[in-house]
PDB file of C-alpha atoms in Angstrom:
ATOM      1  CA  MET A  28       7.311  47.762   0.472  1.00 54.00           C
ATOM      2  CA  THR A  29       8.880  46.131   3.399  1.00 58.00           C
ATOM      3  CA  ARG A  30      12.250  43.672   2.497  1.00 62.00           C
ATOM      4  CA  LEU A  31      11.986  39.945   4.720  1.00 57.00           C
ATOM      5  CA  PRO A  32      15.118  39.231   5.648  1.00 62.00           C
ATOM      6  CA  ALA A  33      16.816  36.301   3.919  1.00 59.00           C
ATOM      7  CA  LYS A  34      16.181  33.702   6.861  1.00 59.00           C
ATOM      8  CA  ALA A  35      12.809  34.514   7.486  1.00 53.00           C
ATOM      9  CA  PHE A  36      11.969  34.174   4.072  1.00 47.00           C
ATOM     10  CA  THR A  37      13.731  31.087   3.620  1.00 52.00           C
ATOM     11  CA  ARG A  38      11.545  29.774   6.691  1.00 56.00           C
ATOM     12  CA  LEU A  39       8.844  30.456   5.486  1.00 54.00           C
ATOM     13  CA  LEU A  40       9.237  29.634   1.906  1.00 50.00           C
ATOM     14  CA  ALA A  41      11.055  26.339   2.383  1.00 48.00           C
ATOM     15  CA  PRO A  42       7.792  24.364   4.122  1.00 50.00           C
ATOM     16  CA  ALA A  43       5.304  25.824   1.008  1.00 47.00           C
ATOM     17  CA  LEU A  44       7.877  25.010  -1.342  1.00 41.00           C
ATOM     18  CA  ALA A  45       7.999  21.311   0.086  1.00 45.00           C
ATOM     19  CA  ALA A  46       4.207  20.650   0.197  1.00 44.00           C
ATOM     20  CA  LEU A  47       3.862  22.085  -3.354  1.00 46.00           C
ATOM     21  CA  LEU A  48       6.527  19.719  -4.664  1.00 46.00           C
ATOM     22  CA  SER A  49       5.011  16.456  -3.067  1.00 51.00           C
ATOM     23  CA  ALA A  50       2.283  15.123  -4.175  1.00 57.00           C
ATOM     24  CA  CYS A  51      -1.217  14.921  -2.553  1.00 83.00           C
ATOM     25  CA  ALA A  52      -1.337  11.956  -0.404  1.00 85.00           C
ATOM     26  CA  VAL A  53      -3.440  11.785   2.520  1.00 89.00           C
ATOM     27  CA  VAL A  54      -2.438   8.279   4.656  1.00 91.00           C
ATOM     28  CA  ASP A  55      -3.738   7.615   8.257  1.00 89.00           C
ATOM     29  CA  ARG A  56      -2.487   4.293  10.359  1.00 86.00           C
ATOM     30  CA  ALA A  57      -3.573   1.913  13.522  1.00 87.00           C
ATOM     31  CA  PRO A  58      -0.678   1.936  16.003  1.00 87.00           C
ATOM     32  CA  THR A  59       1.419  -0.912  15.221  1.00 82.00           C
ATOM     33  CA  PRO A  60       1.488  -3.139  17.593  1.00 87.00           C
ATOM     34  CA  LYS A  61       5.130  -5.608  18.089  1.00 85.00           C
ATOM     35  CA  LEU A  62       5.130  -6.972  14.908  1.00 90.00           C
ATOM     36  CA  GLU A  63       7.691 -10.098  13.512  1.00 90.00           C
ATOM     37  CA  ALA A  64       9.678  -8.994  10.940  1.00 88.00           C
ATOM     38  CA  GLY A  65      11.291 -12.357  11.512  1.00 92.00           C
ATOM     39  CA  ALA A  66       8.013 -14.319  10.913  1.00 96.00           C
ATOM     40  CA  ARG A  67       6.594 -15.579   7.662  1.00 97.00           C
ATOM     41  CA  TRP A  68       4.423 -13.377   5.868  1.00 98.00           C
ATOM     42  CA  VAL A  69       2.309 -14.300   3.123  1.00 98.00           C
ATOM     43  CA  VAL A  70       0.712 -10.988   0.814  1.00 97.00           C
ATOM     44  CA  LEU A  71      -2.670 -13.015   0.431  1.00 96.00           C
ATOM     45  CA  PRO A  72      -5.363 -11.574  -2.476  1.00 94.00           C
ATOM     46  CA  PHE A  73      -6.341  -7.761  -3.008  1.00 94.00           C
ATOM     47  CA  ALA A  74      -9.927  -6.605  -3.352  1.00 93.00           C
ATOM     48  CA  ASN A  75     -10.102  -4.865  -6.343  1.00 93.00           C
ATOM     49  CA  ALA A  76     -12.735  -1.735  -6.196  1.00 94.00           C
ATOM     50  CA  THR A  77     -11.353   0.048  -9.080  1.00 94.00           C
ATOM     51  CA  GLU A  78     -12.226   0.066 -13.327  1.00 92.00           C
ATOM     52  CA  THR A  79      -8.420  -0.723 -13.981  1.00 93.00           C
ATOM     53  CA  PRO A  80      -8.398  -4.434 -14.307  1.00 92.00           C
ATOM     54  CA  PHE A  81      -5.789  -6.191 -11.999  1.00 92.00           C
ATOM     55  CA  ALA A  82      -5.183  -3.275  -9.903  1.00 95.00           C
ATOM     56  CA  GLY A  83      -5.430  -5.586  -6.832  1.00 93.00           C
ATOM     57  CA  GLN A  84      -2.680  -8.172  -7.970  1.00 93.00           C
ATOM     58  CA  ARG A  85      -0.202  -4.875  -8.953  1.00 96.00           C
ATOM     59  CA  ALA A  86      -0.712  -3.749  -5.511  1.00 97.00           C
ATOM     60  CA  GLU A  87      -0.046  -7.617  -4.108  1.00 96.00           C
ATOM     61  CA  ALA A  88       3.377  -7.676  -6.155  1.00 96.00           C
ATOM     62  CA  ILE A  89       4.388  -3.932  -4.914  1.00 98.00           C
ATOM     63  CA  SER A  90       3.274  -4.923  -1.457  1.00 98.00           C
ATOM     64  CA  GLU A  91       5.913  -8.844  -1.890  1.00 97.00           C
ATOM     65  CA  GLY A  92       8.476  -6.175  -2.945  1.00 97.00           C
ATOM     66  CA  LEU A  93       8.282  -3.366  -0.180  1.00 97.00           C
ATOM     67  CA  LEU A  94       8.249  -6.280   2.514  1.00 97.00           C
ATOM     68  CA  ARG A  95      11.481  -7.994   1.279  1.00 96.00           C
ATOM     69  CA  THR A  96      12.376  -4.148   1.193  1.00 96.00           C
ATOM     70  CA  LEU A  97      11.688  -3.328   4.709  1.00 95.00           C
ATOM     71  CA  GLY A  98      13.455  -6.605   6.117  1.00 94.00           C
ATOM     72  CA  VAL A  99      10.575  -9.122   6.199  1.00 95.00           C
ATOM     73  CA  ALA A 100      13.502 -12.411   4.369  1.00 92.00           C
ATOM     74  CA  ASP A 101      10.481 -14.933   4.550  1.00 96.00           C
ATOM     75  CA  VAL A 102       7.049 -13.781   2.323  1.00 97.00           C
ATOM     76  CA  GLN A 103       5.198 -15.410  -0.098  1.00 96.00           C
ATOM     77  CA  ARG A 104       2.295 -14.394  -1.912  1.00 94.00           C
ATOM     78  CA  TYR A 105      -0.468 -16.489  -2.597  1.00 92.00           C
ATOM     79  CA  PRO A 106      -0.468 -18.581  -5.243  1.00 88.00           C
ATOM     80  CA  ALA A 107      -1.883 -16.928  -8.628  1.00 78.00           C
ATOM     81  CA  GLN A 108      -3.687 -19.911  -9.470  1.00 73.00           C
ATOM     82  CA  LEU A 109      -5.707 -19.975  -7.159  1.00 73.00           C
ATOM     83  CA  ALA A 110      -6.338 -15.927  -6.979  1.00 65.00           C
ATOM     84  CA  SER A 111      -8.789 -14.334  -9.412  1.00 59.00           C
ATOM     85  CA  ASP A 112      -8.849 -10.550  -9.615  1.00 50.00           C
ATOM     86  CA  ASN A 113     -12.042  -9.335 -10.993  1.00 54.00           C
ATOM     87  CA  LEU A 114     -12.657  -6.299 -12.837  1.00 50.00           C
ATOM     88  CA  PHE A 115     -16.586  -5.662 -11.387  1.00 52.00           C
ATOM     89  CA  GLU A 116     -15.344  -7.640  -7.424  1.00 52.00           C
ATOM     90  CA  THR A 117     -17.115  -4.714  -5.035  1.00 46.00           C
ATOM     91  CA  GLY A 118     -15.332  -5.979  -1.900  1.00 47.00           C
ATOM     92  CA  ALA A 119     -13.435  -8.212  -0.700  1.00 54.00           C
ATOM     93  CA  PRO A 120     -12.762 -11.626  -2.726  1.00 56.00           C
ATOM     94  CA  LYS A 121     -14.702 -13.825  -2.169  1.00 62.00           C
ATOM     95  CA  ASP A 122     -12.185 -16.497  -1.889  1.00 78.00           C
ATOM     96  CA  ALA A 123     -10.900 -14.434   1.768  1.00 86.00           C
ATOM     97  CA  ASP A 124     -11.559 -18.075   4.079  1.00 89.00           C
ATOM     98  CA  LYS A 125     -10.036 -20.412   1.488  1.00 91.00           C
ATOM     99  CA  ALA A 126      -6.940 -17.571   1.485  1.00 93.00           C
ATOM    100  CA  LEU A 127      -6.163 -17.252   4.930  1.00 95.00           C
ATOM    101  CA  GLU A 128      -6.460 -21.141   5.159  1.00 95.00           C
ATOM    102  CA  TRP A 129      -3.628 -21.372   2.745  1.00 96.00           C
ATOM    103  CA  ALA A 130      -1.611 -18.635   4.735  1.00 97.00           C
ATOM    104  CA  ARG A 131      -2.428 -21.364   7.457  1.00 97.00           C
ATOM    105  CA  SER A 132      -1.011 -24.257   5.741  1.00 96.00           C
ATOM    106  CA  GLN A 133       2.137 -22.108   5.086  1.00 96.00           C
ATOM    107  CA  ASN A 134       2.860 -21.978   8.895  1.00 97.00           C
ATOM    108  CA  ALA A 135       2.268 -17.905   8.696  1.00 98.00           C
ATOM    109  CA  ARG A 136       2.099 -15.295  11.475  1.00 98.00           C
ATOM    110  CA  TYR A 137       1.576 -12.875   9.191  1.00 98.00           C
ATOM    111  CA  ALA A 138      -0.672 -11.677   6.075  1.00 98.00           C
ATOM    112  CA  VAL A 139      -0.940  -8.611   4.398  1.00 97.00           C
ATOM    113  CA  THR A 140      -4.255  -8.106   2.442  1.00 96.00           C
ATOM    114  CA  GLY A 141      -6.519  -4.907   1.629  1.00 96.00           C
ATOM    115  CA  THR A 142      -8.252  -3.251  -0.890  1.00 96.00           C
ATOM    116  CA  VAL A 143      -7.834  -1.144  -4.221  1.00 97.00           C
ATOM    117  CA  ASP A 144     -10.230   1.808  -4.822  1.00 96.00           C
ATOM    118  CA  GLU A 145      -7.874   3.888  -6.696  1.00 97.00           C
ATOM    119  CA  TRP A 146      -5.815   3.213  -9.675  1.00 97.00           C
ATOM    120  CA  ARG A 147      -5.872   5.570 -12.610  1.00 96.00           C
ATOM    121  CA  TYR A 148      -4.589   8.454 -14.453  1.00 93.00           C
ATOM    122  CA  LYS A 149      -6.780  11.106 -14.060  1.00 90.00           C
ATOM    123  CA  VAL A 150      -8.717  12.433 -16.594  1.00 84.00           C
ATOM    124  CA  GLY A 151      -7.651  15.607 -17.922  1.00 79.00           C
ATOM    125  CA  VAL A 152      -4.538  17.998 -19.037  1.00 73.00           C
ATOM    126  CA  ASP A 153      -2.163  16.551 -17.049  1.00 79.00           C
ATOM    127  CA  GLY A 154      -3.591  12.922 -15.927  1.00 88.00           C
ATOM    128  CA  GLU A 155      -1.603  12.812 -12.626  1.00 93.00           C
ATOM    129  CA  PRO A 156      -1.893   9.623 -11.590  1.00 95.00           C
ATOM    130  CA  ALA A 157      -3.598   8.752  -8.706  1.00 96.00           C
ATOM    131  CA  VAL A 158      -3.531   4.948  -6.126  1.00 98.00           C
ATOM    132  CA  GLY A 159      -5.619   4.503  -2.985  1.00 98.00           C
ATOM    133  CA  VAL A 160      -5.451   1.549  -0.833  1.00 98.00           C
ATOM    134  CA  ALA A 161      -6.735   0.446   2.238  1.00 98.00           C
ATOM    135  CA  LEU A 162      -4.008  -2.572   3.791  1.00 97.00           C
ATOM    136  CA  SER A 163      -4.371  -5.243   7.122  1.00 97.00           C
ATOM    137  CA  VAL A 164      -2.137  -7.134   8.932  1.00 97.00           C
ATOM    138  CA  VAL A 165      -4.081  -9.808  10.066  1.00 97.00           C
ATOM    139  CA  ASP A 166      -2.628 -13.186  12.740  1.00 97.00           C
ATOM    140  CA  VAL A 167      -2.988 -15.713  11.146  1.00 98.00           C
ATOM    141  CA  SER A 168      -3.607 -18.145  13.289  1.00 96.00           C
ATOM    142  CA  THR A 169      -6.754 -15.804  14.968  1.00 96.00           C
ATOM    143  CA  GLY A 170      -7.848 -14.181  11.924  1.00 95.00           C
ATOM    144  CA  ARG A 171      -7.972 -11.149  13.754  1.00 96.00           C
ATOM    145  CA  THR A 172      -6.850  -7.999  11.667  1.00 96.00           C
ATOM    146  CA  VAL A 173      -3.737  -6.421  14.318  1.00 96.00           C
ATOM    147  CA  TRP A 174      -2.864  -3.427  12.318  1.00 96.00           C
ATOM    148  CA  SER A 175      -4.783  -1.285   9.354  1.00 96.00           C
ATOM    149  CA  GLY A 176      -3.932   1.621   6.699  1.00 96.00           C
ATOM    150  CA  VAL A 177      -5.178   3.703   4.476  1.00 97.00           C
ATOM    151  CA  GLY A 178      -4.295   5.576   2.152  1.00 97.00           C
ATOM    152  CA  ALA A 179      -4.649   7.642  -1.526  1.00 97.00           C
ATOM    153  CA  LYS A 180      -1.693   9.684  -3.375  1.00 96.00           C
ATOM    154  CA  SER A 181      -1.574  11.384  -6.421  1.00 94.00           C
ATOM    155  CA  GLY A 182       1.783  12.439  -8.309  1.00 94.00           C
ATOM    156  CA  TRP A 183       2.683  14.304 -11.253  1.00 92.00           C
ATOM    157  CA  SER A 184       1.578  13.989 -14.652  1.00 88.00           C
ATOM    158  CA  ARG A 185       5.405  12.825 -15.418  1.00 90.00           C
ATOM    159  CA  ASP A 186       5.428  10.250 -12.790  1.00 93.00           C
ATOM    160  CA  ALA A 187       4.091   6.792 -13.285  1.00 94.00           C
ATOM    161  CA  LEU A 188       1.508   5.048 -11.163  1.00 96.00           C
ATOM    162  CA  SER A 189       3.600   2.126 -10.266  1.00 96.00           C
ATOM    163  CA  ALA A 190       5.671   4.886  -8.675  1.00 96.00           C
ATOM    164  CA  VAL A 191       3.243   6.371  -6.970  1.00 97.00           C
ATOM    165  CA  ALA A 192       1.639   3.453  -5.773  1.00 97.00           C
ATOM    166  CA  GLN A 193       4.991   1.735  -4.904  1.00 97.00           C
ATOM    167  CA  LYS A 194       5.599   5.675  -2.275  1.00 97.00           C
ATOM    168  CA  LEU A 195       2.235   4.966  -0.905  1.00 97.00           C
ATOM    169  CA  LEU A 196       2.218   1.774  -0.054  1.00 98.00           C
ATOM    170  CA  LYS A 197       6.049   1.728   1.125  1.00 97.00           C
ATOM    171  CA  SER A 198       4.913   4.477   3.808  1.00 96.00           C
ATOM    172  CA  LEU A 199       1.731   2.279   5.119  1.00 96.00           C
ATOM    173  CA  LEU A 200       3.776  -0.437   5.011  1.00 95.00           C
ATOM    174  CA  GLU A 201       6.902   0.809   7.130  1.00 94.00           C
ATOM    175  CA  PRO A 202       5.692   1.449  10.175  1.00 91.00           C
ATOM    176  CA  ALA A 203       4.153  -1.839  10.771  1.00 89.00           C
ATOM    177  CA  VAL A 204       6.940  -3.281   9.618  1.00 89.00           C
ATOM    178  CA  ARG A 205      10.091  -1.506  10.986  1.00 79.00           C
ATOM    179  CA  PRO A 206       8.053   0.087  14.116  1.00 61.00           C
TER     180      PRO A 206
END
């Protein structure tokens, strides 16, 4: 039997171990235009395309907090009393136009919105957390989407669902806010 030199073994083993130790994730993003982190941002309602109640609102709350930690000082969330998170909502919220009008009334430059398509613990022995989202940044004045990203991530059985969601949302938002 041939023995591998320690350096070669480390070079071969390190990437394999890194892949094994990180949870599965898939992320795709559009090229990021120059977005102004110093502008006023709003977080609009996220559609909930899952069987998990309030998954959209959970993703909104995490996104709002992440925007602040990523350097967006002026961020406001769509008022809860105006939003609705429907367990059986199958597409974009019916109130999307109303939410965009609200964003305009707040003199916002950008709006973050999205769809949550997975937010659960997988069934099985380990019960791994799994999250899937599609995000968009909208130019409020025109209503045009200026950036979008989609991602899915699962964690290990000891990971919290919210922690997996936070990691995924940060990996999507960070390049948009800090290009």
